[in-house]
Amino acid sequence: MSMLTNLGEQVAHLHDTTLACAGAPPVAPPSPATTDDDRPALLWHWIHTNHFFNSSLWAEEDLARRTTVSSDEIAQNKRAIDKFNQARNDATERVDEILLTELGLVDAASAQTDAPVSKVPANARLNSETAGSIIDRMSIMALKIHAMRAQTLRTDVDADHRSSSQVKLEKLLQQRADLGDCLDALISDTQAGRAYFKVYRQFKMYNDPRFNPALVAEQNKARS
C-alpha cells in the first residue's frame, strides 16, 4: 500500500504546499474527484477537501471577531462557520471510510453506511482516535504554523514579538511532527493486525432542523 507509506509526511506536505500557494487561508478547493475506483486519488481529494474547509473556517473565525462591522455581517460569518465545520467533519469521515477500506478493516460496500461490516482481526485493539481525525488535527496545526511563521516575519513589531513567535513556531512544528508520527504508527499497527479504528459519525444535531430544538420550535410555530 504505497499510498500509506510515510502518510504523515505526505499529509504535512500537501497542507503546507496548498497554504504556500494560496498565500493565506483559505486554500484553493481540490479538483473534483473523477472516479471512485482510484482510491489513492480519492483519498487525497478528501484530505485536500478537509484542509480546504478547515482553512475556510480559519478565515471566517478571523472575520467573526471584527468589532467595527454590523451585526448582520457577523451573523453571516457565524452561519458560514457552521456550514464549513459540518463540511470539514463530513470530509474527515470520508477520509476514514477510504482508509478503512484500503486497510481491509471494513467491507467496501458498507463503508459509507452507519453500520459498516467489520473485518477487524480478532485480537486487534481499538484506537480511540481515527486516522482521519489525526489528519484533521494536522490540517489545523498547519494553519497555526502558517500563521505563526508570518508573525516571525513581521516588520511592524519589535524583536521580542518576532522572537517569542519563533519559539511558538518551533513548538508547533514539533507538535505537528508528533501527530504525523502517531498517524504512521496507527497505520502500521492496523496493517500488522494490532490495532483498528472506526468511522465516528458526528451527527451534528445543531445543524439539522429535524433535531435542533430551537429550529423545531420555529417550524412548529410557523405551522400553528
XYZ file of N, CA, C and O in Angstrom, residues 26-185:
640
model
N -8.370 31.100 2.866
C -8.458 29.657 2.622
C -7.594 29.214 1.450
O -7.240 30.010 0.590
N -7.283 27.911 1.449
C -6.555 27.341 0.319
C -7.529 27.131 -0.837
O -8.752 27.202 -0.663
N -6.998 26.865 -2.011
C -7.845 26.569 -3.166
C -8.565 25.239 -2.941
O -7.993 24.315 -2.352
N -9.799 25.125 -3.394
C -10.504 23.846 -3.269
C -9.866 22.798 -4.159
O -9.217 23.135 -5.164
N -10.040 21.517 -3.825
C -9.468 20.463 -4.662
C -10.221 20.331 -5.973
O -11.374 20.756 -6.095
N -9.556 19.745 -6.943
C -10.236 19.422 -8.200
C -11.277 18.341 -7.933
O -11.108 17.518 -7.028
N -12.359 18.321 -8.684
C -13.384 17.291 -8.468
C -12.796 15.888 -8.636
O -11.931 15.666 -9.488
N -13.249 14.960 -7.800
C -12.834 13.567 -7.932
C -13.473 12.982 -9.180
O -14.690 13.106 -9.383
N -12.670 12.371 -10.026
C -13.179 11.881 -11.310
C -13.800 10.497 -11.216
O -14.703 10.165 -11.977
N -13.325 9.680 -10.288
C -13.839 8.311 -10.182
C -13.651 7.783 -8.769
O -12.710 8.169 -8.072
N -14.556 6.916 -8.360
C -14.437 6.271 -7.056
C -13.505 5.073 -7.102
O -13.188 4.487 -6.062
N -13.072 4.673 -8.296
C -12.234 3.477 -8.428
C -10.771 3.753 -8.100
O -10.032 2.837 -7.722
N -10.326 4.989 -8.274
C -8.936 5.364 -7.988
C -8.847 5.799 -6.533
O -8.963 6.980 -6.208
N -8.647 4.813 -5.643
C -8.708 5.128 -4.219
C -7.595 6.057 -3.746
O -7.842 6.925 -2.902
N -6.351 5.938 -4.247
C -5.340 6.922 -3.832
C -5.746 8.353 -4.184
O -5.640 9.258 -3.350
N -6.239 8.556 -5.403
C -6.673 9.896 -5.811
C -7.857 10.350 -4.975
O -7.951 11.527 -4.591
N -8.753 9.434 -4.677
C -9.930 9.769 -3.879
C -9.524 10.146 -2.451
O -10.070 11.094 -1.874
N -8.562 9.411 -1.898
C -8.082 9.728 -0.551
C -7.523 11.144 -0.496
O -7.884 11.938 0.385
N -6.661 11.489 -1.449
C -6.053 12.817 -1.440
C -7.062 13.908 -1.741
O -6.947 15.027 -1.235
N -8.066 13.578 -2.533
C -9.146 14.543 -2.769
C -9.819 14.914 -1.458
O -10.050 16.109 -1.179
N -10.117 13.928 -0.617
C -10.837 14.212 0.622
C -9.935 14.787 1.695
O -10.401 15.578 2.543
N -8.650 14.434 1.699
C -7.707 15.099 2.604
C -7.605 16.579 2.251
O -7.613 17.450 3.140
N -7.525 16.870 0.960
C -7.481 18.269 0.492
C -8.802 18.968 0.817
O -8.810 20.136 1.239
N -9.912 18.282 0.625
C -11.216 18.868 0.930
C -11.318 19.240 2.401
O -11.798 20.329 2.763
N -10.884 18.339 3.273
C -10.868 18.630 4.705
C -10.041 19.879 4.998
O -10.448 20.753 5.774
N -8.869 19.980 4.370
C -7.992 21.128 4.585
C -8.625 22.413 4.037
O -8.506 23.482 4.649
N -9.289 22.314 2.912
C -9.978 23.468 2.337
C -11.019 24.018 3.308
O -11.094 25.237 3.545
N -11.817 23.135 3.903
C -12.858 23.617 4.806
C -12.271 24.081 6.140
O -12.782 25.041 6.740
N -11.211 23.434 6.623
C -10.547 23.953 7.824
C -9.981 25.349 7.575
O -10.080 26.232 8.439
N -9.385 25.549 6.414
C -8.818 26.860 6.111
C -9.912 27.903 5.897
O -9.743 29.082 6.241
N -11.046 27.481 5.356
C -12.180 28.388 5.212
C -12.735 28.775 6.586
O -13.102 29.940 6.831
N -12.784 27.792 7.487
C -13.182 28.059 8.869
C -12.254 29.080 9.516
O -12.700 30.014 10.195
N -10.956 28.894 9.312
C -9.948 29.781 9.892
C -10.204 31.222 9.457
O -10.195 32.148 10.284
N -10.422 31.420 8.172
C -10.653 32.763 7.648
C -11.934 33.370 8.208
O -11.978 34.560 8.566
N -12.991 32.567 8.306
C -14.253 33.079 8.834
C -14.158 33.389 10.322
O -14.769 34.349 10.808
N -13.406 32.575 11.073
C -13.237 32.834 12.507
C -12.566 34.186 12.732
O -12.914 34.921 13.664
N -11.581 34.519 11.891
C -10.952 35.836 11.986
C -11.974 36.945 11.725
O -12.055 37.936 12.464
N -12.765 36.784 10.675
C -13.745 37.795 10.312
C -14.824 37.951 11.382
O -15.319 39.062 11.633
N -15.188 36.849 12.016
C -16.258 36.876 13.012
C -15.879 37.660 14.260
O -16.760 38.006 15.069
N -14.608 37.940 14.427
C -14.153 38.673 15.608
C -13.932 40.167 15.353
O -13.389 40.888 16.196
N -14.386 40.638 14.200
C -14.308 42.071 13.921
C -15.242 42.847 14.860
O -16.272 42.332 15.276
N -14.851 44.054 15.179
C -15.634 44.862 16.126
C -16.210 46.124 15.500
O -16.929 46.861 16.172
N -15.920 46.377 14.232
C -16.363 47.629 13.609
C -17.296 47.392 12.424
O -17.462 48.265 11.572
N -17.899 46.221 12.357
C -18.843 45.917 11.280
C -20.210 45.634 11.895
O -20.359 45.492 13.112
N -21.199 45.524 11.044
C -22.572 45.341 11.526
C -22.789 43.940 12.089
O -22.068 42.992 11.761
N -23.822 43.826 12.908
C -24.195 42.521 13.463
C -24.601 41.553 12.356
O -24.389 40.341 12.474
N -25.192 42.082 11.286
C -25.589 41.229 10.162
C -24.373 40.546 9.540
O -24.432 39.364 9.170
N -23.272 41.280 9.402
C -22.062 40.690 8.828
C -21.498 39.597 9.726
O -21.063 38.550 9.247
N -21.505 39.842 11.037
C -21.017 38.826 11.972
C -21.922 37.593 11.938
O -21.448 36.456 11.982
N -23.224 37.814 11.821
C -24.160 36.681 11.720
C -23.868 35.854 10.479
O -23.924 34.614 10.514
N -23.553 36.518 9.376
C -23.189 35.791 8.152
C -21.927 34.967 8.362
O -21.835 33.822 7.897
N -20.950 35.538 9.076
C -19.725 34.789 9.388
C -20.043 33.555 10.224
O -19.517 32.465 9.968
N -20.894 33.717 11.231
C -21.229 32.607 12.123
C -21.948 31.485 11.368
O -21.713 30.295 11.620
N -22.816 31.862 10.440
C -23.518 30.837 9.653
C -22.539 30.113 8.722
O -22.646 28.905 8.512
N -21.590 30.868 8.170
C -20.574 30.237 7.324
C -19.714 29.281 8.145
O -19.339 28.200 7.675
N -19.404 29.654 9.384
C -18.613 28.787 10.266
C -19.331 27.465 10.489
O -18.729 26.393 10.424
N -20.636 27.525 10.761
C -21.415 26.293 10.940
C -21.346 25.418 9.689
O -21.158 24.200 9.771
N -21.504 26.042 8.518
C -21.508 25.293 7.258
C -20.146 24.650 7.010
O -20.053 23.467 6.654
N -19.069 25.415 7.198
C -17.726 24.893 6.951
C -17.365 23.802 7.960
O -16.691 22.826 7.616
N -17.809 23.967 9.197
C -17.494 22.961 10.220
C -18.165 21.632 9.903
O -17.569 20.561 10.064
N -19.418 21.703 9.433
C -20.113 20.483 9.028
C -19.382 19.803 7.875
O -19.162 18.582 7.879
N -18.980 20.596 6.876
C -18.292 20.045 5.707
C -16.940 19.473 6.078
O -16.516 18.447 5.540
N -16.255 20.121 6.994
C -14.952 19.615 7.460
C -15.113 18.250 8.139
O -14.338 17.328 7.887
N -16.143 18.107 8.974
C -16.391 16.828 9.632
C -16.806 15.752 8.637
O -16.397 14.594 8.759
N -17.615 16.125 7.663
C -18.022 15.165 6.638
C -16.802 14.650 5.873
O -16.704 13.454 5.565
N -15.863 15.559 5.556
C -14.652 15.155 4.830
C -13.785 14.238 5.684
O -13.191 13.279 5.172
N -13.705 14.507 6.992
C -12.939 13.646 7.891
C -13.502 12.229 7.881
O -12.758 11.243 7.826
N -14.827 12.109 7.938
C -15.462 10.796 7.892
C -15.163 10.085 6.572
O -14.936 8.872 6.550
N -15.156 10.851 5.490
C -14.870 10.247 4.178
C -13.439 9.725 4.123
O -13.191 8.647 3.561
N -12.491 10.471 4.681
C -11.101 10.010 4.747
C -11.033 8.685 5.502
O -10.376 7.731 5.060
N -11.726 8.605 6.624
C -11.712 7.362 7.407
C -12.328 6.203 6.638
O -11.819 5.071 6.681
N -13.417 6.451 5.935
C -14.048 5.386 5.151
C -13.082 4.816 4.113
O -12.983 3.589 3.951
N -12.372 5.691 3.423
C -11.434 5.245 2.383
C -10.272 4.483 3.000
O -9.870 3.421 2.504
N -9.723 5.002 4.093
C -8.594 4.336 4.743
C -9.004 2.978 5.306
O -8.263 1.994 5.175
N -10.162 2.914 5.928
C -10.625 1.639 6.482
C -10.821 0.601 5.390
O -10.519 -0.586 5.571
N -11.323 1.034 4.246
C -11.490 0.131 3.109
C -10.136 -0.324 2.584
O -9.912 -1.519 2.328
N -9.215 0.627 2.422
C -7.885 0.303 1.901
C -7.129 -0.626 2.851
O -6.385 -1.508 2.406
N -7.327 -0.466 4.137
C -6.656 -1.286 5.144
C -7.361 -2.625 5.359
O -6.869 -3.471 6.109
N -8.499 -2.822 4.703
C -9.221 -4.085 4.823
C -9.925 -4.264 6.149
O -10.188 -5.394 6.566
N -10.277 -3.145 6.798
C -10.910 -3.228 8.108
C -12.434 -3.191 8.040
O -13.105 -3.504 9.019
N -12.977 -2.773 6.895
C -14.422 -2.817 6.705
C -14.722 -3.314 5.291
O -13.891 -3.196 4.390
N -15.903 -3.842 5.129
C -16.390 -4.234 3.811
C -16.635 -2.976 2.986
O -17.310 -2.040 3.438
N -16.074 -2.923 1.795
C -16.113 -1.702 0.981
C -17.540 -1.250 0.689
O -17.838 -0.050 0.697
N -18.428 -2.193 0.429
C -19.799 -1.835 0.059
C -20.561 -1.181 1.201
O -21.522 -0.440 0.962
N -20.135 -1.435 2.437
C -20.859 -0.894 3.592
C -20.120 0.250 4.276
O -20.602 0.790 5.274
N -18.976 0.658 3.736
C -18.104 1.615 4.429
C -18.782 2.954 4.698
O -18.512 3.598 5.715
N -19.675 3.400 3.787
C -20.292 4.707 3.936
C -21.626 4.660 4.672
O -22.282 5.692 4.819
N -22.005 3.493 5.179
C -23.252 3.380 5.917
C -23.012 3.643 7.400
O -21.880 3.761 7.854
N -24.105 3.711 8.162
C -23.992 3.878 9.610
C -23.697 2.556 10.313
O -23.481 2.541 11.535
N -23.684 1.452 9.555
C -23.385 0.141 10.141
C -22.426 -0.620 9.230
O -22.790 -1.641 8.632
N -21.172 -0.145 9.100
C -20.211 -0.839 8.241
C -19.902 -2.237 8.758
O -19.856 -2.467 9.966
N -19.700 -3.161 7.828
C -19.405 -4.548 8.196
C -17.920 -4.657 8.524
O -17.060 -4.433 7.683
N -17.634 -5.011 9.774
C -16.255 -5.046 10.254
C -15.509 -6.274 9.750
O -16.068 -7.365 9.650
N -14.218 -6.071 9.431
C -13.329 -7.176 9.064
C -12.068 -7.101 9.929
O -10.971 -7.414 9.503
N -12.262 -6.685 11.184
C -11.143 -6.445 12.105
C -10.597 -7.768 12.639
O -11.365 -8.658 12.998
N -9.259 -7.938 12.710
C -8.680 -9.139 13.314
C -9.132 -9.314 14.763
O -9.375 -8.328 15.474
N -9.219 -10.539 15.199
C -9.815 -10.858 16.499
C -9.137 -10.174 17.675
O -9.796 -9.726 18.610
N -7.820 -10.066 17.668
C -7.110 -9.568 18.845
C -6.636 -8.116 18.712
O -5.848 -7.643 19.535
N -7.104 -7.421 17.694
C -6.680 -6.034 17.498
C -7.314 -5.136 18.554
O -8.454 -5.335 18.970
N -6.561 -4.129 18.996
C -7.074 -3.156 19.967
C -7.755 -2.003 19.223
O -7.360 -1.626 18.132
N -8.766 -1.447 19.854
C -9.462 -0.295 19.286
C -8.715 0.986 19.641
O -8.457 1.256 20.814
N -8.358 1.764 18.624
C -7.735 3.076 18.849
C -8.847 4.117 18.918
O -9.682 4.203 18.026
N -8.876 4.911 19.983
C -9.997 5.841 20.174
C -9.985 6.970 19.155
O -11.048 7.498 18.808
N -8.810 7.352 18.664
C -8.733 8.409 17.651
C -8.568 7.773 16.284
O -7.766 6.857 16.104
N -9.314 8.258 15.316
C -9.237 7.703 13.974
C -8.095 8.341 13.195
O -7.598 9.421 13.545
N -7.704 7.687 12.117
C -6.680 8.266 11.246
C -7.160 9.582 10.650
O -6.400 10.552 10.543
N -8.425 9.632 10.271
C -8.980 10.857 9.709
C -8.947 12.011 10.691
O -8.678 13.160 10.305
N -9.211 11.733 11.963
C -9.201 12.808 12.952
C -7.788 13.317 13.203
O -7.587 14.508 13.474
N -6.781 12.435 13.105
C -5.391 12.888 13.209
C -5.058 13.799 12.034
O -4.426 14.853 12.195
N -5.481 13.412 10.837
C -5.236 14.232 9.645
C -5.939 15.576 9.772
O -5.392 16.623 9.395
N -7.147 15.574 10.318
C -7.880 16.814 10.568
C -7.098 17.710 11.527
O -6.969 18.926 11.305
N -6.551 17.138 12.593
C -5.753 17.914 13.552
C -4.476 18.438 12.899
O -4.032 19.551 13.200
N -3.897 17.653 12.007
C -2.700 18.115 11.295
C -3.011 19.298 10.395
O -2.184 20.213 10.224
N -4.202 19.312 9.810
C -4.628 20.442 8.988
C -4.697 21.720 9.821
O -4.188 22.781 9.416
N -5.320 21.625 10.984
C -5.414 22.782 11.868
C -4.024 23.224 12.323
O -3.724 24.421 12.395
N -3.161 22.250 12.600
C -1.794 22.580 13.013
C -1.047 23.289 11.886
O -0.275 24.231 12.135
N -1.267 22.879 10.643
C -0.621 23.542 9.508
C -1.052 24.999 9.413
O -0.243 25.880 9.089
N -2.319 25.264 9.690
C -2.813 26.636 9.680
C -2.159 27.465 10.781
O -1.798 28.634 10.574
N -1.989 26.862 11.959
C -1.316 27.565 13.055
C 0.148 27.847 12.697
O 0.665 28.939 12.974
N 0.800 26.867 12.101
C 2.205 27.037 11.700
C 2.340 28.157 10.681
O 3.227 29.010 10.784
N 1.451 28.150 9.690
C 1.487 29.186 8.654
C 1.305 30.580 9.263
O 2.041 31.522 8.932
N 0.331 30.691 10.170
C 0.052 31.991 10.787
C 1.186 32.426 11.715
O 1.555 33.609 11.743
N 1.753 31.478 12.468
C 2.829 31.838 13.391
C 4.101 32.185 12.633
O 4.850 33.104 13.042
N 4.361 31.489 11.536
C 5.543 31.833 10.724
C 5.429 33.269 10.206
O 6.426 34.003 10.163
N 4.229 33.669 9.840
C 4.027 35.044 9.372
C 4.359 36.044 10.475
O 4.876 37.138 10.196
N 4.082 35.674 11.723
C 4.408 36.569 12.831
C 5.917 36.758 12.991
O 6.386 37.827 13.390
N 6.685 35.740 12.668
C 8.146 35.840 12.800
C 8.743 36.742 11.732
O 9.910 37.132 11.836
N 7.966 37.068 10.698
C 8.469 37.863 9.573
C 7.943 39.299 9.572
O 8.292 40.076 8.677
N 7.143 39.639 10.550
C 6.561 40.983 10.581
C 7.631 42.054 10.814
O 8.572 41.847 11.590
N 7.455 43.169 10.155
C 8.383 44.297 10.323
C 7.756 45.439 11.122
O 8.431 46.422 11.429
N 6.469 45.294 11.474
C 5.785 46.353 12.231
C 5.713 46.048 13.721
O 4.949 46.680 14.452
N 6.487 45.066 14.177
C 6.524 44.701 15.594
C 7.971 44.687 16.056
O 8.912 44.697 15.241
N 8.174 44.622 17.366
C 9.541 44.640 17.877
C 10.168 43.247 17.837
O 9.500 42.242 17.543
N 11.445 43.180 18.151
C 12.198 41.930 18.076
C 11.681 40.900 19.066
O 11.733 39.692 18.798
N 11.193 41.348 20.220
C 10.661 40.415 21.218
C 9.456 39.659 20.674
O 9.289 38.459 20.929
N 8.594 40.363 19.934
C 7.426 39.708 19.329
C 7.867 38.636 18.336
O 7.358 37.503 18.356
N 8.822 38.982 17.488
C 9.300 38.007 16.498
C 9.999 36.833 17.183
O 9.830 35.679 16.780
N 10.750 37.117 18.228
C 11.477 36.055 18.936
C 10.520 35.090 19.637
O 10.674 33.867 19.549
N 9.541 35.635 20.322
C 8.579 34.768 21.013
C 7.743 33.976 20.006
O 7.376 32.815 20.257
N 7.467 34.590 18.858
C 6.729 33.883 17.812
C 7.564 32.736 17.248
O 7.015 31.666 16.923
N 8.869 32.917 17.142
C 9.744 31.859 16.650
C 9.744 30.665 17.593
O 9.727 29.508 17.155
N 9.753 30.941 18.896
C 9.688 29.855 19.894
C 8.381 29.082 19.734
O 8.368 27.841 19.749
N 7.293 29.804 19.579
C 5.983 29.150 19.393
C 5.952 28.358 18.088
O 5.387 27.250 18.038
N 6.543 28.904 17.035
C 6.579 28.213 15.753
C 7.303 26.872 15.872
O 6.827 25.845 15.358
N 8.435 26.872 16.543
C 9.194 25.632 16.704
C 8.410 24.602 17.495
O 8.449 23.394 17.191
N 7.661 25.053 18.503
C 6.820 24.131 19.273
C 5.690 23.569 18.409
O 5.383 22.373 18.470
N 5.082 24.410 17.601
C 4.008 23.946 16.713
C 4.523 22.938 15.697
O 3.852 21.934 15.405
N 5.706 23.180 15.156
C 6.295 22.233 14.200
C 6.536 20.878 14.855
O 6.297 19.832 14.244
N 6.992 20.894 16.100
C 7.220 19.631 16.813
C 5.904 18.913 17.080
O 5.793 17.693 16.926
N 4.887 19.684 17.461
C 3.589 19.078 17.732
C 3.002 18.455 16.464
O 2.411 17.361 16.519
N 3.179 19.128 15.339
C 2.690 18.576 14.072
C 3.470 17.314 13.695
O 2.889 16.332 13.217
N 4.783 17.325 13.918
C 5.590 16.133 13.639
C 5.151 14.964 14.518
O 5.100 13.809 14.062
N 4.815 15.253 15.773
C 4.325 14.203 16.674
C 3.036 13.593 16.140
O 2.848 12.363 16.172
N 2.136 14.443 15.664
C 0.883 13.935 15.108
C 1.144 13.054 13.887
O 0.509 12.005 13.720
N 2.074 13.485 13.024
C 2.408 12.683 11.849
C 2.966 11.327 12.245
O 2.635 10.297 11.627
N 3.807 11.301 13.281
C 4.353 10.028 13.770
C 3.248 9.133 14.318
O 3.256 7.906 14.107
N 2.299 9.739 15.033
C 1.181 8.957 15.580
C 0.314 8.388 14.455
O -0.170 7.247 14.550
N 0.118 9.162 13.402
C -0.643 8.676 12.248
C 0.057 7.485 11.616
O -0.579 6.444 11.348
N 1.351 7.596 11.382
C 2.102 6.497 10.764
C 2.107 5.262 11.659
O 2.010 4.126 11.163
N 2.208 5.463 12.976
C 2.197 4.327 13.906
C 0.845 3.623 13.888
O 0.776 2.382 13.935
